[in-house]
PDB file of C-alpha atoms in Angstrom:
ATOM      1  CA  SER A   1     -41.099  32.192 -70.657  1.00 79.00           C
ATOM      2  CA  SER A   2     -42.718  28.785 -70.082  1.00 88.00           C
ATOM      3  CA  LEU A   3     -39.234  27.254 -69.748  1.00 90.00           C
ATOM      4  CA  GLU A   4     -38.354  29.786 -67.045  1.00 89.00           C
ATOM      5  CA  LEU A   5     -41.641  29.047 -65.272  1.00 90.00           C
ATOM      6  CA  ALA A   6     -40.919  25.304 -65.417  1.00 90.00           C
ATOM      7  CA  LYS A   7     -37.402  25.857 -64.011  1.00 89.00           C
ATOM      8  CA  SER A   8     -38.790  28.031 -61.224  1.00 86.00           C
ATOM      9  CA  SER A   9     -41.444  25.432 -60.368  1.00 85.00           C
ATOM     10  CA  TYR A  10     -38.799  22.704 -60.329  1.00 87.00           C
ATOM     11  CA  ASP A  11     -36.507  24.761 -58.077  1.00 85.00           C
ATOM     12  CA  ASN A  12     -39.380  25.046 -55.590  1.00 80.00           C
ATOM     13  CA  THR A  13     -39.493  21.242 -55.253  1.00 81.00           C
ATOM     14  CA  ILE A  14     -35.924  20.942 -53.949  1.00 83.00           C
ATOM     15  CA  ILE A  15     -35.350  20.930 -50.197  1.00 82.00           C
ATOM     16  CA  ARG A  16     -32.034  22.367 -49.037  1.00 85.00           C
ATOM     17  CA  ALA A  17     -30.856  22.133 -45.444  1.00 86.00           C
ATOM     18  CA  PRO A  18     -28.818  24.872 -43.785  1.00 85.00           C
ATOM     19  CA  ILE A  19     -26.571  22.254 -42.116  1.00 85.00           C
ATOM     20  CA  SER A  20     -25.166  18.816 -42.824  1.00 86.00           C
ATOM     21  CA  GLY A  21     -26.594  16.115 -40.634  1.00 85.00           C
ATOM     22  CA  ILE A  22     -28.726  13.032 -40.277  1.00 85.00           C
ATOM     23  CA  VAL A  23     -32.503  13.028 -40.571  1.00 87.00           C
ATOM     24  CA  ALA A  24     -33.779  12.169 -37.093  1.00 84.00           C
ATOM     25  CA  LYS A  25     -37.492  12.645 -37.812  1.00 87.00           C
ATOM     26  CA  ARG A  26     -39.589  13.053 -40.946  1.00 89.00           C
ATOM     27  CA  SER A  27     -42.909  14.861 -40.469  1.00 88.00           C
ATOM     28  CA  ILE A  28     -44.168  14.517 -44.033  1.00 87.00           C
ATOM     29  CA  ASP A  29     -44.131  11.666 -46.535  1.00 87.00           C
ATOM     30  CA  PRO A  30     -42.727  11.974 -50.064  1.00 83.00           C
ATOM     31  CA  GLY A  31     -45.382  13.299 -52.437  1.00 82.00           C
ATOM     32  CA  GLU A  32     -47.389  15.052 -49.711  1.00 86.00           C
ATOM     33  CA  MET A  33     -48.012  18.781 -50.000  1.00 84.00           C
ATOM     34  CA  ALA A  34     -46.000  20.760 -47.458  1.00 83.00           C
ATOM     35  CA  GLY A  35     -47.716  23.506 -45.511  1.00 83.00           C
ATOM     36  CA  ALA A  36     -46.140  26.902 -44.924  1.00 83.00           C
ATOM     37  CA  GLY A  37     -44.334  27.067 -41.582  1.00 85.00           C
ATOM     38  CA  THR A  38     -44.601  23.328 -40.964  1.00 84.00           C
ATOM     39  CA  PRO A  39     -41.272  21.562 -40.326  1.00 87.00           C
ATOM     40  CA  LEU A  40     -40.578  18.797 -42.847  1.00 89.00           C
ATOM     41  CA  LEU A  41     -37.623  17.143 -41.130  1.00 89.00           C
ATOM     42  CA  VAL A  42     -35.567  17.241 -37.972  1.00 88.00           C
ATOM     43  CA  LEU A  43     -31.836  17.212 -38.738  1.00 88.00           C
ATOM     44  CA  VAL A  44     -29.186  16.324 -36.202  1.00 84.00           C
ATOM     45  CA  ASN A  45     -25.712  17.776 -36.627  1.00 84.00           C
ATOM     46  CA  MET A  46     -23.580  14.803 -35.614  1.00 78.00           C
ATOM     47  CA  ALA A  47     -20.718  17.082 -34.514  1.00 80.00           C
ATOM     48  CA  ASP A  48     -22.909  18.251 -31.608  1.00 73.00           C
ATOM     49  CA  VAL A  49     -24.292  14.894 -30.409  1.00 73.00           C
ATOM     50  CA  LYS A  50     -23.352  13.638 -26.973  1.00 79.00           C
ATOM     51  CA  VAL A  51     -24.242  10.149 -25.809  1.00 79.00           C
ATOM     52  CA  GLU A  52     -24.465   8.893 -22.250  1.00 84.00           C
ATOM     53  CA  ALA A  53     -24.467   5.136 -21.946  1.00 83.00           C
ATOM     54  CA  SER A  54     -24.095   2.371 -19.417  1.00 86.00           C
ATOM     55  CA  VAL A  55     -21.225  -0.030 -19.955  1.00 86.00           C
ATOM     56  CA  PRO A  56     -21.334  -3.579 -18.569  1.00 89.00           C
ATOM     57  CA  GLN A  57     -18.822  -4.142 -15.782  1.00 91.00           C
ATOM     58  CA  ASP A  58     -16.948  -6.835 -17.716  1.00 92.00           C
ATOM     59  CA  GLN A  59     -16.322  -4.373 -20.609  1.00 88.00           C
ATOM     60  CA  ILE A  60     -15.544  -1.197 -18.663  1.00 88.00           C
ATOM     61  CA  ASN A  61     -11.756  -1.670 -18.822  1.00 90.00           C
ATOM     62  CA  SER A  62     -11.826  -1.773 -22.636  1.00 86.00           C
ATOM     63  CA  VAL A  63     -13.479   1.669 -22.903  1.00 85.00           C
ATOM     64  CA  LYS A  64     -11.120   4.648 -22.796  1.00 87.00           C
ATOM     65  CA  VAL A  65     -11.615   8.383 -23.335  1.00 86.00           C
ATOM     66  CA  GLY A  66     -11.476   9.005 -27.078  1.00 85.00           C
ATOM     67  CA  SER A  67     -12.447   5.437 -27.997  1.00 83.00           C
ATOM     68  CA  GLU A  68     -14.659   5.127 -31.062  1.00 84.00           C
ATOM     69  CA  VAL A  69     -17.900   3.243 -30.491  1.00 83.00           C
ATOM     70  CA  ASP A  70     -20.935   2.278 -32.546  1.00 85.00           C
ATOM     71  CA  VAL A  71     -24.212   3.640 -31.178  1.00 84.00           C
ATOM     72  CA  LYS A  72     -27.400   1.843 -32.217  1.00 84.00           C
ATOM     73  CA  VAL A  73     -30.439   4.152 -32.113  1.00 80.00           C
ATOM     74  CA  GLY A  74     -33.794   2.442 -31.789  1.00 80.00           C
ATOM     75  CA  SER A  75     -35.831   5.517 -32.770  1.00 76.00           C
ATOM     76  CA  LEU A  76     -33.922   5.618 -36.074  1.00 77.00           C
ATOM     77  CA  GLY A  77     -34.881   2.053 -36.919  1.00 82.00           C
ATOM     78  CA  GLY A  78     -31.842   0.568 -35.209  1.00 83.00           C
ATOM     79  CA  LYS A  79     -29.461   2.604 -37.351  1.00 84.00           C
ATOM     80  CA  VAL A  80     -25.855   2.347 -36.171  1.00 86.00           C
ATOM     81  CA  LEU A  81     -24.001   5.632 -35.849  1.00 79.00           C
TER      82      LEU A  81
END
């Protein structure tokens, strides 16, 4: 029975997200105790992200609908998406 209790306690330490995505915000640090009803993370489903950006005039002709671009996000530590 102690093995089952240990497995149950371990299972309660694993965080599973309902969607795939990128962590946009972390509200709790590793090792901290989580409170009931308090969000731990904010996940962003990258399939639903839309970006509006300004393009310099000298580069506008090289951007076409459907072009792939790298987006650098300052609030994510400069992470390139």
